[in-house]
Short mmCIF file of C-alpha atoms in Angstrom, two decimals:
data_model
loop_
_atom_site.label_atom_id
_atom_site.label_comp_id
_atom_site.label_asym_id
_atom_site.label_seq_id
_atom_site.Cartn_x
_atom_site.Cartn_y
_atom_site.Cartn_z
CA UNK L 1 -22.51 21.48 -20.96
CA UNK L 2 -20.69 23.22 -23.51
CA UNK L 3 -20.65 21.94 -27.32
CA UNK L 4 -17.15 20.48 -28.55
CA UNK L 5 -17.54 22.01 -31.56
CA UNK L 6 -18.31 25.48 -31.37
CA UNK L 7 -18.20 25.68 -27.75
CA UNK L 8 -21.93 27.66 -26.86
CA UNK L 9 -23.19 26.96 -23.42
CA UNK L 10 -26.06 24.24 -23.85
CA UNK L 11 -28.46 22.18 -21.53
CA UNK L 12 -27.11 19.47 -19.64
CA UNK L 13 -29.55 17.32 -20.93
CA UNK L 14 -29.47 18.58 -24.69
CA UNK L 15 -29.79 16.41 -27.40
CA UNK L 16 -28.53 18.81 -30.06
CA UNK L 17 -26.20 21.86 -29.98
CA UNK L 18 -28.87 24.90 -30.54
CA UNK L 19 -25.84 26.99 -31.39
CA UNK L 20 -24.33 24.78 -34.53
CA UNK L 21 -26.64 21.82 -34.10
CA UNK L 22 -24.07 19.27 -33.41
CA UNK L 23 -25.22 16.01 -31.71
CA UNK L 24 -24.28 16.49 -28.10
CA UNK L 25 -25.80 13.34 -26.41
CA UNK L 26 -23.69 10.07 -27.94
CA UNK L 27 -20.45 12.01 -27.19
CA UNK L 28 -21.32 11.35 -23.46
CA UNK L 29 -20.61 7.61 -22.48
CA UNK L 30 -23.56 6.94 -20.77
CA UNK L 31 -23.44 6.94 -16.52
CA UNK L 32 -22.85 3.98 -14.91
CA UNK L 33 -21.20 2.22 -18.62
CA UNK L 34 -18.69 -0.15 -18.04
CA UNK L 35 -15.22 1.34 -19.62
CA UNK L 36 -13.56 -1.56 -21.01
CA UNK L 37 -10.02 -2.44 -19.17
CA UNK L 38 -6.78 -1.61 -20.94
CA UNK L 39 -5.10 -4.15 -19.57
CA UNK L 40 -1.63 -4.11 -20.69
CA UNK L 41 -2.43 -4.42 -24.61
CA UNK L 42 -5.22 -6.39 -23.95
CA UNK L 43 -8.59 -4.88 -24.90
CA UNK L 44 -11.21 -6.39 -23.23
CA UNK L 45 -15.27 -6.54 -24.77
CA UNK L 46 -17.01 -3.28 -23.27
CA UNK L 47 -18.74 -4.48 -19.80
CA UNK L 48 -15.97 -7.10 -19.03
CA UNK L 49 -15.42 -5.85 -15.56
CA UNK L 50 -14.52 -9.72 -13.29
CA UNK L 51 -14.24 -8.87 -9.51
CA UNK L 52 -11.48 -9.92 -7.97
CA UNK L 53 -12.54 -9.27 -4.61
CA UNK L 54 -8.81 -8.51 -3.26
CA UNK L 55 -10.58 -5.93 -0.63
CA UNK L 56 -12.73 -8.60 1.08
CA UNK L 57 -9.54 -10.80 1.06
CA UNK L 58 -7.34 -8.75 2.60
CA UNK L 59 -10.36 -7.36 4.92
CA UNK L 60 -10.83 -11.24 6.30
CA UNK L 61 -6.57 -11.73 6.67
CA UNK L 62 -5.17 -8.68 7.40
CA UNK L 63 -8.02 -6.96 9.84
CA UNK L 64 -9.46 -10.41 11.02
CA UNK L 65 -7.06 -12.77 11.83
CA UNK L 66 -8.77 -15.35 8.80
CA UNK L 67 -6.52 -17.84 7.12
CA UNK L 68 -9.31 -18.57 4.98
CA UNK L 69 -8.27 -15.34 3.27
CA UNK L 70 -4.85 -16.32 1.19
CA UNK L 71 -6.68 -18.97 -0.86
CA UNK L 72 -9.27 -15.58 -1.26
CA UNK L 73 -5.87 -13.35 -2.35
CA UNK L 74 -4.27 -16.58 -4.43
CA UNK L 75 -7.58 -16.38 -6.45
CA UNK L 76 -8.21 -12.86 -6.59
CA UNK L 77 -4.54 -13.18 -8.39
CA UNK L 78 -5.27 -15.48 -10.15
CA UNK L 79 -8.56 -13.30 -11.84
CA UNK L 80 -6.12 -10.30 -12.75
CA UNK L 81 -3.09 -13.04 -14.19
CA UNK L 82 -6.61 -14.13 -16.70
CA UNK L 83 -8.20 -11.04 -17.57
CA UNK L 84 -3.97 -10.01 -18.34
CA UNK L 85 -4.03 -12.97 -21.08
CA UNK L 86 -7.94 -12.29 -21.84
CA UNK L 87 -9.12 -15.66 -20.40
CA UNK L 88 -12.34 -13.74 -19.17
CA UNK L 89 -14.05 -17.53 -18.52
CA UNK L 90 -11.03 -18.41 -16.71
CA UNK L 91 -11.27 -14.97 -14.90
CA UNK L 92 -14.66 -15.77 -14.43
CA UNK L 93 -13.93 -19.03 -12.27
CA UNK L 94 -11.04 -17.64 -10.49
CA UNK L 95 -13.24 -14.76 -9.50
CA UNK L 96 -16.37 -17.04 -8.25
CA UNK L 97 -13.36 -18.90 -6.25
CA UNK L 98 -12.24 -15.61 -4.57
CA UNK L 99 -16.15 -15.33 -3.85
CA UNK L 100 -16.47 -17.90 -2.09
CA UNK L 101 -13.31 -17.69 0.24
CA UNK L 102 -14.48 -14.50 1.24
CA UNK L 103 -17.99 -16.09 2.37
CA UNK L 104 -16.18 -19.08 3.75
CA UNK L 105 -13.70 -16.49 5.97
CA UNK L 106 -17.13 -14.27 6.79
CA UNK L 107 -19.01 -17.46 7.79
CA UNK L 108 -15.98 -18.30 10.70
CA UNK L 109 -15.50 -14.89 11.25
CA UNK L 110 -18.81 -14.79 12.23
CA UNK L 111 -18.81 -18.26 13.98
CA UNK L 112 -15.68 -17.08 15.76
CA UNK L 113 -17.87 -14.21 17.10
CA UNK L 114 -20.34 -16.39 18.27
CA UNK L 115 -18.27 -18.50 20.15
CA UNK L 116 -16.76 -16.04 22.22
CA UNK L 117 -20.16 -14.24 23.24
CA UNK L 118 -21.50 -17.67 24.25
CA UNK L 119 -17.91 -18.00 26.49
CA UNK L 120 -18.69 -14.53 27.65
CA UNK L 121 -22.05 -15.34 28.21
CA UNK L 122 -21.07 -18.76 30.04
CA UNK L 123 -18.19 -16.53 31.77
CA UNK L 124 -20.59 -13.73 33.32
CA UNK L 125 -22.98 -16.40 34.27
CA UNK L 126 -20.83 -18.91 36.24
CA UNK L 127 -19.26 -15.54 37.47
CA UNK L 128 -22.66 -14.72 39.08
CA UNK L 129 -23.14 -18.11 40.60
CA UNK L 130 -19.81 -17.67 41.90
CA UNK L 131 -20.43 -14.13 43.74
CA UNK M 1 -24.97 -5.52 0.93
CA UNK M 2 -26.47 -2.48 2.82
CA UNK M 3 -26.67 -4.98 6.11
CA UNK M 4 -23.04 -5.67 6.00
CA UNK M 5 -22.35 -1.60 5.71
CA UNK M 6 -24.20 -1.14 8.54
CA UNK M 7 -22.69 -4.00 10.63
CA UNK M 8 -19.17 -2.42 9.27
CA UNK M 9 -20.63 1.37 10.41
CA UNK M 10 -21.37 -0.27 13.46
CA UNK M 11 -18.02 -1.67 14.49
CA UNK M 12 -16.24 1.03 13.87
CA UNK M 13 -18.53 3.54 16.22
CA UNK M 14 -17.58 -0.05 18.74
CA UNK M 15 -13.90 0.33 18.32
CA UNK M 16 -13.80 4.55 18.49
CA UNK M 17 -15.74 3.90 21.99
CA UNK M 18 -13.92 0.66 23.44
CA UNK M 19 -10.38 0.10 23.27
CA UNK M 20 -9.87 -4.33 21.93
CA UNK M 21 -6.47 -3.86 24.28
CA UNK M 22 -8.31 -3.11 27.89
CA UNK M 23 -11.98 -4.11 26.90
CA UNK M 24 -13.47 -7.65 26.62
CA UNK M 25 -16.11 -6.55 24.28
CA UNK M 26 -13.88 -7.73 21.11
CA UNK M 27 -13.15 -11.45 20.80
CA UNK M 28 -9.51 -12.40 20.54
CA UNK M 29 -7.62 -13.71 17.75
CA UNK M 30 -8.27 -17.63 18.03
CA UNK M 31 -4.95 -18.30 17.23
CA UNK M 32 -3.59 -16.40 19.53
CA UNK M 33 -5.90 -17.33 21.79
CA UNK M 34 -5.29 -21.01 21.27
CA UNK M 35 -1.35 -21.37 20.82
CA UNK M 36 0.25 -18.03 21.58
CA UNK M 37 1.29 -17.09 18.00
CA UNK M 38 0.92 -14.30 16.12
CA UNK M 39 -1.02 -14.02 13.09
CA UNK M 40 -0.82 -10.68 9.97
CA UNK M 41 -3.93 -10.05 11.72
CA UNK M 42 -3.04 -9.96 15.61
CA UNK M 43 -3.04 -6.59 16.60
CA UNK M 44 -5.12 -4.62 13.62
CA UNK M 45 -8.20 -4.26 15.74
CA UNK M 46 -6.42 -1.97 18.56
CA UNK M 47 -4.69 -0.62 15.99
CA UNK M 48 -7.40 0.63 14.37
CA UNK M 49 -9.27 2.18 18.12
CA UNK M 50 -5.53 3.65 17.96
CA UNK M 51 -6.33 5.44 14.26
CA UNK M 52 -9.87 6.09 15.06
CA UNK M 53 -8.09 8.53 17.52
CA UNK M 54 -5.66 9.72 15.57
CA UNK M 55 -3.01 7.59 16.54
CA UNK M 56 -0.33 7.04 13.96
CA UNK M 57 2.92 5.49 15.97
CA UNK M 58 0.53 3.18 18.09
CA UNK M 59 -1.42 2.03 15.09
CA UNK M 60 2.45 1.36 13.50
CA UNK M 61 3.24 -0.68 16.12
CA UNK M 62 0.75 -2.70 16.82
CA UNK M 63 0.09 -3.64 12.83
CA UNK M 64 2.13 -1.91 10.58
CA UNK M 65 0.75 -4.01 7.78
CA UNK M 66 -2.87 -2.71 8.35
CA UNK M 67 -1.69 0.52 8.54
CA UNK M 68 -0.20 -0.01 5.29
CA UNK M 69 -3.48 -1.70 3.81
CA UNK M 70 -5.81 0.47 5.10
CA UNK M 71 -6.40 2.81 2.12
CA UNK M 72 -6.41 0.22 -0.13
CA UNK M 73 -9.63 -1.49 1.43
CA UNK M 74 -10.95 2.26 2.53
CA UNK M 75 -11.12 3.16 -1.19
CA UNK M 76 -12.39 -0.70 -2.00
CA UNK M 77 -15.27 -0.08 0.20
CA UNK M 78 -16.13 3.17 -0.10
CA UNK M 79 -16.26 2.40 -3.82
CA UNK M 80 -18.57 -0.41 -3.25
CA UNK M 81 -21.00 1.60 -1.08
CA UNK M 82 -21.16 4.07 -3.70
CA UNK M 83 -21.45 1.32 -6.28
CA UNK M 84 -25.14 0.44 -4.12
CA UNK M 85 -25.55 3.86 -3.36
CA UNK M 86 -25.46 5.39 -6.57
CA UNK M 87 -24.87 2.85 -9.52
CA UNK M 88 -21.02 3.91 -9.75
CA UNK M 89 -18.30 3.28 -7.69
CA UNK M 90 -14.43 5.11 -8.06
CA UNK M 91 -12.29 4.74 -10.74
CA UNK M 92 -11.41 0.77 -10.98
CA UNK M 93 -7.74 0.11 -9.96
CA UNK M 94 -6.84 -3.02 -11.87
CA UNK M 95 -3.85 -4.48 -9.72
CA UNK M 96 -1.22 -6.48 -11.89
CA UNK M 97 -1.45 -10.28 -10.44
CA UNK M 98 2.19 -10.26 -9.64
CA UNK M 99 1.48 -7.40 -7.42
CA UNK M 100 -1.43 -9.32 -5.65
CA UNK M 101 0.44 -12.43 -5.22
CA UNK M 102 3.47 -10.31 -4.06
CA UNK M 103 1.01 -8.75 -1.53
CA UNK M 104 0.19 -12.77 -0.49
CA UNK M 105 3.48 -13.39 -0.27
CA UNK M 106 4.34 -10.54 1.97
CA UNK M 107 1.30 -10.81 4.51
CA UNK M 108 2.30 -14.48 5.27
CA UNK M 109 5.99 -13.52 5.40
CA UNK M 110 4.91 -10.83 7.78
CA UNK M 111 3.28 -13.10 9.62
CA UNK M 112 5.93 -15.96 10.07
CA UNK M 113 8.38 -12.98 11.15
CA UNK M 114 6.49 -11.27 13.76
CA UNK M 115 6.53 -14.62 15.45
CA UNK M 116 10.35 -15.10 15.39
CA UNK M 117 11.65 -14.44 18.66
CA UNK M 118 15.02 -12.81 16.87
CA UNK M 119 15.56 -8.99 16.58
CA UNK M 120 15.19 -7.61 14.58
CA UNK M 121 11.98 -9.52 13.67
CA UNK M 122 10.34 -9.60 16.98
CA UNK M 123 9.65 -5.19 17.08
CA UNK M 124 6.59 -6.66 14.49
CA UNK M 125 4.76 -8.49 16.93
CA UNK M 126 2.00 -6.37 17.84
CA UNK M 127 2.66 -3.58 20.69
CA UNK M 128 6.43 -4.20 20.85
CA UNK M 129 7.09 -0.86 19.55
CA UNK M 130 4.98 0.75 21.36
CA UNK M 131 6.56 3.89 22.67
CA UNK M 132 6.26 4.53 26.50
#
């Protein structure tokens, strides 16, 4: 890395600028740190990141044929419309909602599923007895 | 989370090989199934065997609205599997909630339409556009 003070070529991994001996390290947010959200005005603590879970909604209406996803949009909504007004406990809620739609709408999907290999099943069996 | 990647890895390998339109490997959409109607969903599955080939006017016309969505939950997952993989996903898009429940809104308009039997709301039901 290079120093941002007097710009020498350093160690990725220095603590300390060897050129001018500025602190290099603390400059660097740490990998993998939370940045807090500007959310229009509103700064949120540092590590305040609420899912939302919009993918998995949209995932389970859109490419799955779930109704069980709109309540899972409707809440995911409802976590950004909190975490706009800083509720972060509402947020909180409204995420664990979306959550749980999602598992409800993966839980039929997967039901669904299971239902139609069993008719397949039942379909290619009868289909032999037929033949 | 890694079994659900898989699974996802899995299905898509499924749809590149088998098209959901002439194969009876893919269940059906119940609802369609069931009463004849067309949900946002009906039609995403062959049109995705339609991208996985490169596609573009058949995916369109069988579900223009996963078409549309597509990058949205491409980026949303491929953050996520990076978020296992490596400790950090992308770059967080925070979404204004008007835009999400303007999204809701949309999907089950979209859905209502593409069952009215009127032009010009019909060309959404999946396939209709389908050129020849």
């Amino acid at each position: 890395m290079f120093c941002p003070q007097c710009g020498a070529s350093n160690a990725d991994t220095a603590a300390i600028c060897t050129q001018c001996g500025r602190q290099l390290q603390a400059a660097i947010p740490p990998v993998g740190a939370p940045t807090p959200l500007p959310v229009q005005g509103v700064v949120l603590p540092p590590g305040t990141t609420v899912p939302n879970f919009l993918v998995f909604a949209i995932l389970a209406t859109v490419f799955c044929c779930l109704p069980a996803g709109i309540p899972a949009i409707v809440f995911a909504a409802q976590v950004n419309s909190k975490l706009q007004v800083g509720d972060v406990a509402g947020a909180q809620a409204a995420s664990n909602n979306a959550k749980m739609w999602c598992w409800i709408s993966f839980g039929v999907g997967l039901a669904a599923i299971g239902v139609w290999v069993l008719l397949v099943m039942i379909g290619v069996v009868s289909g032999i007895h037929n033949n | 989370m890694a079994v659900l990647f898989l699974f996802a890895g899995c299905g898509v390998l499924l749809l590149r090989v088998f098209d959901p339109a002439t194969s009876g490997l893919f269940p059906p959409c119940p609802l369609h199934y069931f009463t004849g109607l067309y949900c946002p969903g009906c039609g995403s599955l062959r049109a995705m065997h339609q991208l996985l080939h490169g596609n573009l006017r058949e995916a369109w016309a069988l579900n223009p609205m996963a078409v549309l969505l597509l990058p949205f939950v491409v980026y949303g997952l491929t953050s996520e599997a990076l978020l296992q993989l490596r400790g950090r996903g992308l770059p967080h898009l925070f979404l204004p909630a008007i835009w999400i429940r303007a999204l809701g809104v949309a999907i089950v308009l979209f859905g209502i339409a593409r069952n009215l039997p009127v032009d010009p709301f019909d060309l959404l039901a999946p396939g209709i556009l389908l050129p020849l």
